[in-house]
Short mmCIF file of C-alpha atoms in Angstrom, two decimals:
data_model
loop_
_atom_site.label_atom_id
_atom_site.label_comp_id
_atom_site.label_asym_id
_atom_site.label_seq_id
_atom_site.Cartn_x
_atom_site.Cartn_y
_atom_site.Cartn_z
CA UNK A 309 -22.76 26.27 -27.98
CA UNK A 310 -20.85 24.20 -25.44
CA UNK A 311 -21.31 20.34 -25.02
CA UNK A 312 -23.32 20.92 -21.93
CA UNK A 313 -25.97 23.27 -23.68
CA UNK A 314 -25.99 20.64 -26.54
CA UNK A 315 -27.33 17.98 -23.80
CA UNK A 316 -30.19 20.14 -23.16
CA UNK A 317 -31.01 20.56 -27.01
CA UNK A 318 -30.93 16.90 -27.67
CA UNK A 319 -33.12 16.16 -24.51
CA UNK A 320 -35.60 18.58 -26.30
CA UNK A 321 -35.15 16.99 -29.22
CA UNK A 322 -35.51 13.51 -27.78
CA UNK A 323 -32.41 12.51 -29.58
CA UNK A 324 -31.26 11.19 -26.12
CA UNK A 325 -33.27 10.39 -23.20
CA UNK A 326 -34.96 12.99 -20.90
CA UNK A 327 -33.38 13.67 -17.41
CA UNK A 328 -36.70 11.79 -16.11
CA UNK A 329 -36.35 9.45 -18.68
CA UNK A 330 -33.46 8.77 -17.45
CA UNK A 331 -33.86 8.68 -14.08
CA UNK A 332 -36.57 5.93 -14.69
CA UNK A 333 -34.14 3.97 -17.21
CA UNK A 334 -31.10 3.75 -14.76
CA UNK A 335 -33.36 3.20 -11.91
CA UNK A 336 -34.58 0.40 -13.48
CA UNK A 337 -31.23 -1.31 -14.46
CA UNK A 338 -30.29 -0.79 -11.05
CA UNK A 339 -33.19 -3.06 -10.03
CA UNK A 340 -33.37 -5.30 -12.09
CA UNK A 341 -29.72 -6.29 -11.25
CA UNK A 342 -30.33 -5.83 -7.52
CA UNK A 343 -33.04 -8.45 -8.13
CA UNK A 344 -30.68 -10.91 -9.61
CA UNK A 345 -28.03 -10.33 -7.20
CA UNK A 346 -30.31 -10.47 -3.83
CA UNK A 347 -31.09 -13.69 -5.36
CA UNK A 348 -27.38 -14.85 -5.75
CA UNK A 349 -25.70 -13.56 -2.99
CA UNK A 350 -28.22 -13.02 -0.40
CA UNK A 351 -28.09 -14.14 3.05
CA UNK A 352 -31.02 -17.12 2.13
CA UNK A 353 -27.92 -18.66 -0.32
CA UNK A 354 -26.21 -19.10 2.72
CA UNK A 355 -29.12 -20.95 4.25
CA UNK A 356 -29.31 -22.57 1.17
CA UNK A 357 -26.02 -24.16 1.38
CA UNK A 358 -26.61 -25.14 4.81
CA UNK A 359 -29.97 -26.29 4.89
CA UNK A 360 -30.21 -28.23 1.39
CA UNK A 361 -26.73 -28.79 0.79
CA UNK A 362 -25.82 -29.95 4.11
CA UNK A 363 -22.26 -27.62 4.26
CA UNK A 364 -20.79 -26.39 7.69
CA UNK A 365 -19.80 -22.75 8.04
CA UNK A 366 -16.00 -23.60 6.75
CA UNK A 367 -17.64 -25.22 3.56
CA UNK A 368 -19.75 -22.38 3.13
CA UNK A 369 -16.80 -19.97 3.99
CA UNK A 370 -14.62 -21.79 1.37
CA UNK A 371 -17.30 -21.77 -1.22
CA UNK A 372 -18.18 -18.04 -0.83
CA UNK A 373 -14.50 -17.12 -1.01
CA UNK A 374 -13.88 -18.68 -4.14
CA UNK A 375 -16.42 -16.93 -5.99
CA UNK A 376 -14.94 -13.44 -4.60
CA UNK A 377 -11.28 -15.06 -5.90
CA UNK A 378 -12.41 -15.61 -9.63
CA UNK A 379 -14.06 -12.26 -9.51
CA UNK A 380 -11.25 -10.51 -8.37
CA UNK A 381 -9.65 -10.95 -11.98
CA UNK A 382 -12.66 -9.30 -13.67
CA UNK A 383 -12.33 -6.36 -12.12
CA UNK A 384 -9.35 -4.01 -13.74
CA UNK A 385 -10.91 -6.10 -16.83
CA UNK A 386 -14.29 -4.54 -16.09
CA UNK A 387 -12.95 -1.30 -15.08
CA UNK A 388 -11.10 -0.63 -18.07
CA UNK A 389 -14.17 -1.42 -20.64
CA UNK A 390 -16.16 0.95 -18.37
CA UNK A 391 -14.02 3.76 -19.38
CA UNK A 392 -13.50 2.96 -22.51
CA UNK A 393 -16.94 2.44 -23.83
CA UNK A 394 -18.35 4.68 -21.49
CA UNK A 395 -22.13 4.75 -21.86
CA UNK A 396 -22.26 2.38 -25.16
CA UNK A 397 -24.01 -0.87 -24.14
CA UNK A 398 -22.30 -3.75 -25.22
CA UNK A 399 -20.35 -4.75 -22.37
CA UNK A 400 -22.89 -3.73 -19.70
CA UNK A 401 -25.60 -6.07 -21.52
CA UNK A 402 -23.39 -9.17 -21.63
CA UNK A 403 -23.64 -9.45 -17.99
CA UNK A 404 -28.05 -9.19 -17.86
CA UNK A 405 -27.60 -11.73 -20.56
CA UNK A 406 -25.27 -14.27 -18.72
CA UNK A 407 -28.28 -13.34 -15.91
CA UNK A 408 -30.51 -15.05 -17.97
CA UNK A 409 -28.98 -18.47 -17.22
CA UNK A 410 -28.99 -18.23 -13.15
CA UNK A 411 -31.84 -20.80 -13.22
CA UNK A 412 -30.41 -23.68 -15.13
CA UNK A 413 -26.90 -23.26 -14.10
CA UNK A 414 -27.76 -23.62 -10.35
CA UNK A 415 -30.62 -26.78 -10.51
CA UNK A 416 -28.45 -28.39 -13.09
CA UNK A 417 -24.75 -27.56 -12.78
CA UNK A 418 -24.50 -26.32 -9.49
CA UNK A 419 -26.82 -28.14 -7.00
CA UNK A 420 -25.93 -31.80 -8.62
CA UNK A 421 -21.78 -31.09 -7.66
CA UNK A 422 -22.21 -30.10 -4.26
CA UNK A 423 -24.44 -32.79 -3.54
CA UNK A 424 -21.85 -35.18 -4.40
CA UNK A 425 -20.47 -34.62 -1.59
CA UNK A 426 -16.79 -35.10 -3.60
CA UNK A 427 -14.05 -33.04 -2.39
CA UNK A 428 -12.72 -32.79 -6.15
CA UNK A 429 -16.52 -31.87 -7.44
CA UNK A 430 -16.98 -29.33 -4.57
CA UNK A 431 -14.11 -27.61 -5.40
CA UNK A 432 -15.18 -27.69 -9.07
CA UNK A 433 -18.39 -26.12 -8.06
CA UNK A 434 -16.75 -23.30 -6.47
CA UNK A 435 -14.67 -22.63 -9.28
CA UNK A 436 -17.46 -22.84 -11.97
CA UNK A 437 -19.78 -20.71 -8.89
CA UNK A 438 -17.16 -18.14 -8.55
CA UNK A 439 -16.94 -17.62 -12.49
CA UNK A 440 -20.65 -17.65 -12.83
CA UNK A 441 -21.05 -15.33 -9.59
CA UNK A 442 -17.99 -13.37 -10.84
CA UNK A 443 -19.29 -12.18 -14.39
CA UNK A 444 -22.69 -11.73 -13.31
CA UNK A 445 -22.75 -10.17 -9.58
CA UNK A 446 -19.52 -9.51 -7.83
CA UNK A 447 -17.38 -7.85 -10.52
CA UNK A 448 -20.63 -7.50 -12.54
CA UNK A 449 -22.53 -5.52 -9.94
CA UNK A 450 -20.07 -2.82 -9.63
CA UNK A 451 -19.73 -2.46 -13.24
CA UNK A 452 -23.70 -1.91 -13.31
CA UNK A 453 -23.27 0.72 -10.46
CA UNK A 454 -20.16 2.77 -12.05
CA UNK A 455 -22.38 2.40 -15.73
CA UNK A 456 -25.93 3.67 -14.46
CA UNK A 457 -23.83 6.36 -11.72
CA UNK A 458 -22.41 7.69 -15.36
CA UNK A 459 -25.37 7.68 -17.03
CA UNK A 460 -27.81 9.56 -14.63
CA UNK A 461 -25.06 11.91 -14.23
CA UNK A 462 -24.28 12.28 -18.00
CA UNK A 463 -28.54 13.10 -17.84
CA UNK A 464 -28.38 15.60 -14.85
CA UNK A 465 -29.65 13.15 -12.47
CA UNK A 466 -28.05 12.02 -9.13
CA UNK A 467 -27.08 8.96 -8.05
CA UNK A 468 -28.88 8.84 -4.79
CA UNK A 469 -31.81 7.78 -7.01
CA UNK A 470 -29.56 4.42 -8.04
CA UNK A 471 -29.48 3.26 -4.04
CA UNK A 472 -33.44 4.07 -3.58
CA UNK A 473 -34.06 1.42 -6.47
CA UNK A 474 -31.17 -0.82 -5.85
CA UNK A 475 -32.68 -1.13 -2.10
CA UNK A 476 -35.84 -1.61 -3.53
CA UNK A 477 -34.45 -4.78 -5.38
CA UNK A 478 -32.70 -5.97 -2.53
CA UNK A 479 -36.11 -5.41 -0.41
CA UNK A 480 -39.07 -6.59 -2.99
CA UNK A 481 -36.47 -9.99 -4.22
CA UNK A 482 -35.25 -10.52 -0.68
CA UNK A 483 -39.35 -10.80 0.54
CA UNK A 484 -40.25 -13.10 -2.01
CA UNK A 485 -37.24 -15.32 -1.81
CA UNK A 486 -37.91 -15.91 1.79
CA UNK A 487 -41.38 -16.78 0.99
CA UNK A 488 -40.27 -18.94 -2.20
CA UNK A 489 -37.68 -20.47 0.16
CA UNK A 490 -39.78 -22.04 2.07
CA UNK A 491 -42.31 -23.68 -0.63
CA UNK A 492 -39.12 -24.58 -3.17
CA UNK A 493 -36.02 -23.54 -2.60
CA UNK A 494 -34.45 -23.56 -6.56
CA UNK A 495 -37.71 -21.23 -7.45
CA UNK A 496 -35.33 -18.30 -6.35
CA UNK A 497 -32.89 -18.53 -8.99
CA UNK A 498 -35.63 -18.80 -12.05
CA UNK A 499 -36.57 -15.49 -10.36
CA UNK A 500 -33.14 -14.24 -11.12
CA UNK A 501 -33.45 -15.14 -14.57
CA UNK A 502 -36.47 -13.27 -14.87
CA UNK A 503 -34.97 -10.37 -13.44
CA UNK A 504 -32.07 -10.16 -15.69
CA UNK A 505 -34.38 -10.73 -18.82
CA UNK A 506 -36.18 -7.38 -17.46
CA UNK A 507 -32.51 -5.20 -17.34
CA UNK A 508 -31.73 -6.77 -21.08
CA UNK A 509 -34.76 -4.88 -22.58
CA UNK A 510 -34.24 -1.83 -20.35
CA UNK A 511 -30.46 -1.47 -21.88
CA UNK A 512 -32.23 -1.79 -25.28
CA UNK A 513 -34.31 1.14 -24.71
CA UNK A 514 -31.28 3.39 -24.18
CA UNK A 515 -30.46 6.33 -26.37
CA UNK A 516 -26.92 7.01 -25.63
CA UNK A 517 -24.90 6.70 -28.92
CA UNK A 518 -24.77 10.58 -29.31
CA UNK A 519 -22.80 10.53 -26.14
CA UNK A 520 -19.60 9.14 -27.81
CA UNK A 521 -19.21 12.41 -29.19
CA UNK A 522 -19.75 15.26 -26.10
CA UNK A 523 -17.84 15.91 -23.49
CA UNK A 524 -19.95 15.51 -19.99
CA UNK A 525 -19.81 15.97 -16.30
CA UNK A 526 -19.09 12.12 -16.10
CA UNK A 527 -18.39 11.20 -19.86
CA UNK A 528 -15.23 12.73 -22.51
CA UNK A 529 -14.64 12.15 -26.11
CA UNK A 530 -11.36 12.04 -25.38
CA UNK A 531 -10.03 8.38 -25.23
CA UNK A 532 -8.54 7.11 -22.02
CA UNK A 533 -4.56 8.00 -22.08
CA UNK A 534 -1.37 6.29 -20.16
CA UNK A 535 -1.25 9.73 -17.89
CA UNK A 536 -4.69 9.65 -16.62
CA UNK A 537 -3.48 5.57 -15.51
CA UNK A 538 -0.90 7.65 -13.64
CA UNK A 539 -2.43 10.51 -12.40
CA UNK A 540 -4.72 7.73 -10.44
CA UNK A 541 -1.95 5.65 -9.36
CA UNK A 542 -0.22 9.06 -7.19
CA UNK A 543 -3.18 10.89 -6.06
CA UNK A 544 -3.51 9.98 -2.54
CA UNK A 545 -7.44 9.62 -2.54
CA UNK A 546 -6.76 6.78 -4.91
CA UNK A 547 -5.11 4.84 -1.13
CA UNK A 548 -7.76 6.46 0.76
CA UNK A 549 -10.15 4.42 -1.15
CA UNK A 550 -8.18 1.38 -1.30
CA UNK A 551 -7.59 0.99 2.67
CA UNK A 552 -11.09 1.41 3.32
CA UNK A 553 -11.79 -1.32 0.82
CA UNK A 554 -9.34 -3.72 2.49
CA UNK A 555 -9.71 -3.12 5.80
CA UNK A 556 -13.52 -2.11 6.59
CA UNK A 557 -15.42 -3.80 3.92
CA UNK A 558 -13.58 -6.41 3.67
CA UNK A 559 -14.25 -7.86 6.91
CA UNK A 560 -17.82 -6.18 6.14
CA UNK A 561 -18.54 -8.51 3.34
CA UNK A 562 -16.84 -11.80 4.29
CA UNK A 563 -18.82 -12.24 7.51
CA UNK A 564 -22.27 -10.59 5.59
CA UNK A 565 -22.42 -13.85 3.54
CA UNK A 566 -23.45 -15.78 6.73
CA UNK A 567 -25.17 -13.29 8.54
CA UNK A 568 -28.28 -14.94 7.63
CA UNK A 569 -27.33 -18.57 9.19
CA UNK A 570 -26.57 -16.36 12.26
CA UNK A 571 -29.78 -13.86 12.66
CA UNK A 572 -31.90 -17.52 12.12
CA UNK A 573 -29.68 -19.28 15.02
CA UNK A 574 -31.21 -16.85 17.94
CA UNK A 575 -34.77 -18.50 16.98
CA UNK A 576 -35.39 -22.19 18.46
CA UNK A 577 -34.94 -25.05 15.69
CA UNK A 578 -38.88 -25.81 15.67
CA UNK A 579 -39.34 -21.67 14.95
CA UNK A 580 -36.91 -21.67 12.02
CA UNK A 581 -39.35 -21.20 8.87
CA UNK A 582 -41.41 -18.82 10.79
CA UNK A 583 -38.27 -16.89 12.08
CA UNK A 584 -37.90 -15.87 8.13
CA UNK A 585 -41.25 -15.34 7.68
CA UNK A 586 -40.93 -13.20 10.51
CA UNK A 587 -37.75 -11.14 9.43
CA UNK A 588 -39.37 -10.73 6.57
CA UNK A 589 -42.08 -8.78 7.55
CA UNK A 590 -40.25 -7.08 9.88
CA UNK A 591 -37.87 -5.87 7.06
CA UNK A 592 -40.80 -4.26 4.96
CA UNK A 593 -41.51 -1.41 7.34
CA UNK A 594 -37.41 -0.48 7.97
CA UNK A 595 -37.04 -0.89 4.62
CA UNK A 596 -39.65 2.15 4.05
CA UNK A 597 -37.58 4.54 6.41
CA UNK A 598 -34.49 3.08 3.95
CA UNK A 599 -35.98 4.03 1.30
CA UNK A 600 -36.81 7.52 2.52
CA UNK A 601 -33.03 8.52 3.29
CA UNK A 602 -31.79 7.20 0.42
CA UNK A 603 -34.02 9.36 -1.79
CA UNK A 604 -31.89 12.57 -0.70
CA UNK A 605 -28.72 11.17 0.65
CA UNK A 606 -26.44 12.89 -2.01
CA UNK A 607 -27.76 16.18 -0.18
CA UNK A 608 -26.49 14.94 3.14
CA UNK A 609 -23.22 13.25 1.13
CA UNK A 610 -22.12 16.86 -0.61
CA UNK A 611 -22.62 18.77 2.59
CA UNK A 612 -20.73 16.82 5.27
CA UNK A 613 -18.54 15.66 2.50
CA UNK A 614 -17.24 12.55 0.61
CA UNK A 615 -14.36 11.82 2.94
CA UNK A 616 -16.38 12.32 6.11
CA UNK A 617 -19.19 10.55 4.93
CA UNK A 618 -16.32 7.49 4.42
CA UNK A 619 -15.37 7.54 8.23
CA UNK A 620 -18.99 7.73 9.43
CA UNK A 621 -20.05 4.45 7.42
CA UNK A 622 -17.19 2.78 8.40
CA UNK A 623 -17.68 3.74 12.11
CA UNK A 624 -21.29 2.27 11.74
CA UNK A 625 -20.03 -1.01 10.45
CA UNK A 626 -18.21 -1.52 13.78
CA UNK A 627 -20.79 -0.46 15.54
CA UNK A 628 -23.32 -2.68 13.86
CA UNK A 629 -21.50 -5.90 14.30
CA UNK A 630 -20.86 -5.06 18.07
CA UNK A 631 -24.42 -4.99 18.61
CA UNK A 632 -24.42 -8.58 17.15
CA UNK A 633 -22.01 -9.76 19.45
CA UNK A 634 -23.65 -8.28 22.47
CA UNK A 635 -26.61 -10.27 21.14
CA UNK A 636 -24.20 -13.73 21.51
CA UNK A 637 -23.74 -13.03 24.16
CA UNK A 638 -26.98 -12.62 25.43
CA UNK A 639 -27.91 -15.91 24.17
CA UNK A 640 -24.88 -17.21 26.07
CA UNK A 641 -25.21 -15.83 29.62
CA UNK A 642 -29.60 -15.02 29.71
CA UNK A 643 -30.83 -16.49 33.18
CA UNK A 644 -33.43 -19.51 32.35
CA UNK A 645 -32.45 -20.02 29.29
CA UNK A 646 -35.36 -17.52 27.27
CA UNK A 647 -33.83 -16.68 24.26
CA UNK A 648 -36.20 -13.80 24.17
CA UNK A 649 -33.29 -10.96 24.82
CA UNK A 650 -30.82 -12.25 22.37
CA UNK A 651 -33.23 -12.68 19.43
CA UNK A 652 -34.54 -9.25 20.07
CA UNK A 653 -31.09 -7.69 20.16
CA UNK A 654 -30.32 -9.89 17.02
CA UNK A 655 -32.92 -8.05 15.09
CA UNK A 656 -31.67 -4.77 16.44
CA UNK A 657 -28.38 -5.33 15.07
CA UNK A 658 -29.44 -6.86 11.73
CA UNK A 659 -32.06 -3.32 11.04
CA UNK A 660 -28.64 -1.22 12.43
CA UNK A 661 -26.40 -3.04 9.80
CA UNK A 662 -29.36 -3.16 6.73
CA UNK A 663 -29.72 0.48 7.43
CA UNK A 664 -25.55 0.87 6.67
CA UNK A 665 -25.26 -0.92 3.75
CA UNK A 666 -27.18 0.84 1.28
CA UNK A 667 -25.29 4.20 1.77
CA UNK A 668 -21.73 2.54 0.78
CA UNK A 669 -22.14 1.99 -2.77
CA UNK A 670 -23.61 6.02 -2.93
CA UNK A 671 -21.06 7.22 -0.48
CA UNK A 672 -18.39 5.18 -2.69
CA UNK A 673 -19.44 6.04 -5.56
CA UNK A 674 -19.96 9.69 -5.02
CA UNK A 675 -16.28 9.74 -3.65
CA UNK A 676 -15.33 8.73 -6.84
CA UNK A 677 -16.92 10.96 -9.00
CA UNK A 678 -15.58 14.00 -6.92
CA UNK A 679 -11.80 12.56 -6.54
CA UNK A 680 -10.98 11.53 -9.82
CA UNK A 681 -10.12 12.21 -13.56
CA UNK A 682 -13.87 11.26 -15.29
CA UNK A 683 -11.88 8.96 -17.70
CA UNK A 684 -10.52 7.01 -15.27
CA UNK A 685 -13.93 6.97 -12.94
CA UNK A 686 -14.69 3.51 -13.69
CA UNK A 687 -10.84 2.05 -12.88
CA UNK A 688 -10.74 3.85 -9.60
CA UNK A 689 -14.53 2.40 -8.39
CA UNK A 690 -13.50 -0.93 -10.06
CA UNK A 691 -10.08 -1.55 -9.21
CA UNK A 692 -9.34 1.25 -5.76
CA UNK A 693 -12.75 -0.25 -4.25
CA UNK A 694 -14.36 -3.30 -5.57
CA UNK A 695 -11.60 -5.37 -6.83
CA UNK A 696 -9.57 -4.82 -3.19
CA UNK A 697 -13.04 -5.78 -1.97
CA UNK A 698 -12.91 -9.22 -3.60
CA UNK A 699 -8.91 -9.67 -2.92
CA UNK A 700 -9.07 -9.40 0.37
CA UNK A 701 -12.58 -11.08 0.72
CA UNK A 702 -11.03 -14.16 -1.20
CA UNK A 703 -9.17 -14.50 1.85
CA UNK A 704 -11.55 -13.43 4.41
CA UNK A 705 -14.57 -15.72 3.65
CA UNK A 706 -12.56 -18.17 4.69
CA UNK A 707 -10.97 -16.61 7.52
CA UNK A 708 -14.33 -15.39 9.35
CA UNK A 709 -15.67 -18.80 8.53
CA UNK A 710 -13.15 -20.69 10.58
CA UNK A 711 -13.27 -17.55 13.47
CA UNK A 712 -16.95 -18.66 13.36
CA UNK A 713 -16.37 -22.45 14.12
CA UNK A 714 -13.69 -22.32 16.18
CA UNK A 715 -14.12 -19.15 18.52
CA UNK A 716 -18.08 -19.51 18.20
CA UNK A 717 -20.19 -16.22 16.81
CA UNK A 718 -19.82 -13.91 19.73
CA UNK A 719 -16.05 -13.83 20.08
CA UNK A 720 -15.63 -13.22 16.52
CA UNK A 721 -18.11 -10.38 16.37
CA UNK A 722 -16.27 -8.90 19.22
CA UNK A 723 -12.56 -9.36 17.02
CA UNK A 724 -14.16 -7.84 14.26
CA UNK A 725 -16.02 -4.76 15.36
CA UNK A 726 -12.76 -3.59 17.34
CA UNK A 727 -10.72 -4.11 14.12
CA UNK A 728 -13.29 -2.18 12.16
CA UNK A 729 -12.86 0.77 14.89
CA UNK A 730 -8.90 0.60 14.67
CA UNK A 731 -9.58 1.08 10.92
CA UNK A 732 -11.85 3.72 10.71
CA UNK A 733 -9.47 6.20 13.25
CA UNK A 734 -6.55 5.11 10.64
CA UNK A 735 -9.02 5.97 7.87
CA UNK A 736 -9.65 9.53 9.16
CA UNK A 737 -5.67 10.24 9.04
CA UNK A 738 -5.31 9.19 5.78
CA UNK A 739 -7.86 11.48 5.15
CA UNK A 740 -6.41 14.31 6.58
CA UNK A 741 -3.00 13.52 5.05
CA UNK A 742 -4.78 13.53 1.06
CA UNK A 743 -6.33 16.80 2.17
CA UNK A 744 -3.33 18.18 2.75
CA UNK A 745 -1.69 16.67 0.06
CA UNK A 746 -4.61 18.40 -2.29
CA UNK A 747 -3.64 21.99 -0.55
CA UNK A 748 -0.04 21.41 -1.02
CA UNK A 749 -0.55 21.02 -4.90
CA UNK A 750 -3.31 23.92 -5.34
CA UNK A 751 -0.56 26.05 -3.50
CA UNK A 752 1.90 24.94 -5.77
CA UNK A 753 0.17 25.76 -8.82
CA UNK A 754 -0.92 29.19 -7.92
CA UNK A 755 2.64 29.91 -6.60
CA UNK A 756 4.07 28.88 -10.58
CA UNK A 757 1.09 31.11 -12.20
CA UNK A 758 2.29 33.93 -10.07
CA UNK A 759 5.60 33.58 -10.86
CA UNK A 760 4.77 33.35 -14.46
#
């Protein structure tokens, strides 16, 4: 009896979770951790900063880049322990426990330093943030995607099911944030802590130690080696991953970290609360037709393809965050002043670009899974995606925070979309170029069998 048959006969057993089990398990790691990082990184933190902490966009910029900075060394750190614990839970429930502490650490570390108002101590609290933020969301969150991807898989489950209920996080945390936000604004991280203490009993209901010793689609018992290091480092897909990391997402998530500040500057200054209320609600029924293609994206994913489905998201990015600076410039040029038009094409583009996001982590993730060596699954999502991510987002927070206060939102939009364009036609090439590269070697191989 192979490994694979000896999955099925432990399920029966209920040695090891069912593949329903399972699915219910990892879905609800996945939210749980969405929950504490909606709360941490969502577009009301931003506001947050603003509003309560009285920072400009630089400041913000500055502050958001710094977390991305520190996190950027957890990441070949966190990639490594993925694949070589695999689905063993130690390292995975170090981060829902550091989750636990969200609450204190921002009313009584956090808040009191930037409020200071002290170069030295705001520079502090971006290092400290970015530490924090580091460990528990940046590099933290993609080590919770790559361990629940490996574990539904490892079950027979798909990991379309991880973006319905990572959405659903984002969607049920992001609602009640917005309406916490505007009764107390430090309520939101307590929530967080909450949320985390949910994903630390969820990891302790896991049944995975017979895993350490079958081989899986997604899991070996077979120790990681030097060669499969190398094997990643010279497969081309390994750099077709890595440029769309630096050059699509990365613009992606340095200007998504003030997104919110933006979508609430189309509403008058006396509409301000009531323009989150109202994006709120407004995100509940989008969110439902989210939901809905998530559910069965991997279908769509395996038939038009990995790689394809790579180049579409990126193309929607661009196109996204044009329609935002159409909606600048709406604001900028609209006869009479109304600013009617522009908020209405604000909200276009923010539904447009909330529709997008979702689909990256599957698309990524199910890249990865079909690209690489399954020892070396959790380097290549860690270190080819997620830490380029942060190393060029270090950078970029910054960057897209001073295009925002010197060139004004609409301008920048307009920079940014037609970079994101440029990099999705260069993206397609280097597509082509690692499927031909795959061809060449599968000729190559059958050419030395024959000749043997």
């Amino acid at each position: 009896m192979s490994d694979y048959d000896s999955i099925e006969e432990l399920q029966s057993q209920g040695i090891i979770d069912s593949r329903n089990v399972a699915i219910i398990k990892g879905c609800l790691i996945m939210f749980f951790h969405s929950c504490v990082f909606a709360v941490l990184a969502s577009q009301i933190f931003a506001i947050w900063l603003d509003k309560q902490m009285h920072l400009n966009s630089l400041q913000i910029g500055e502050l958001l880049g710094m977390k991305t900075l520190v996190a950027i060394f957890y990441k070949p750190l966190f990639g490594w322990l993925l694949d070589k614990t695999q689905l063993r839970i130690h390292f995975v429930i170090t981060l829902a426990l550091a989750g636990l502490g969200a609450g204190p650490f921002f009313q009584f570390v956090y808040k009191p330093l930037l409020l200071t108002h002290n170069p030295s101590l705001f520079y502090a609290a971006g290092v400290l943030g970015g530490i924090y933020f580091g460990y528990v969301i940046i590099a933290g969150g993609a080590a919770v995607w790559g361990y629940t991807g490996r574990y539904l898989e490892a079950h027979g489950g798909t990991v379309d099911k991880l973006g319905v209920s990572s959405s659903m996080g984002w969607i049920v945390m992001g609602f009640i944030l917005t309406m916490l936000y505007t009764i107390n604004p430090t309520w939101g991280f307590y929530l967080a802590s909450l949320a985390a203490l949910g994903m630390v009993l969820t990891l302790l209901s896991l049944k995975v130690k017979p895993f350490d010793n079958l081989n899986t689609r997604v899991t070996s018992k077979d120790r990681i080696k030097f060669t499969d290091l190398k094997k990643l480092i010279i497969n081309p897909r390994f750099y077709v991953l890595a440029f769309f990391a630096i050059s699509t997402m990365t613009i992606v998530y340095a200007q998504y970290g003030q997104i919110g500040r933006y979508s609430l500057s189309f509403w008058p200054n006396d509409m301000q609360n009531y323009g989150l209320k109202f994006m709120a609600y407004m995100g509940l029924p989008i969110a439902v037709i989210h939901l809905l293609l998530l559910f069965k994206c991997s279908v769509f994913i395996k038939k038009f393809n990995p790689s394809r489905t790579l180049v579409l998201v990126s193309f929607c990015y661009g196109l996204s965050l044009l329609c935002f600076a159409l909606a600048s410039f709406f604001k900028d040029y609209t006869a009479g002043g109304s600013y009617v038009p522009s908020l209405v094409a604000s909200i276009i583009a923010r539904q447009m670009l909330d529709v997008v996001n979702p689909f990256t982590n599957i698309v990524v993730l199910s890249y990865v899974t079909t690209s690489f060596n399954k020892r070396m699954a959790g380097t290549a999502l860690l270190v080819g995606f997620h830490f380029i991510c942060n190393l060029g987002g270090s950078a970029g927070n910054g960057i897209v925070g001073g295009m925002f206060k010197n060139q004004g939102w609409g301008h920048s939009y307009i920079e940014i979309s037609i970079f994101i364009f440029i990099a999705t036609i260069i993206l397609a090439f280097l597509i082509k170029f690692a499927n031909n590269k795959d061809k060449d070697r599968v000729s190559t191989h059958f050419r030395s069998k024959e000749q043997t």
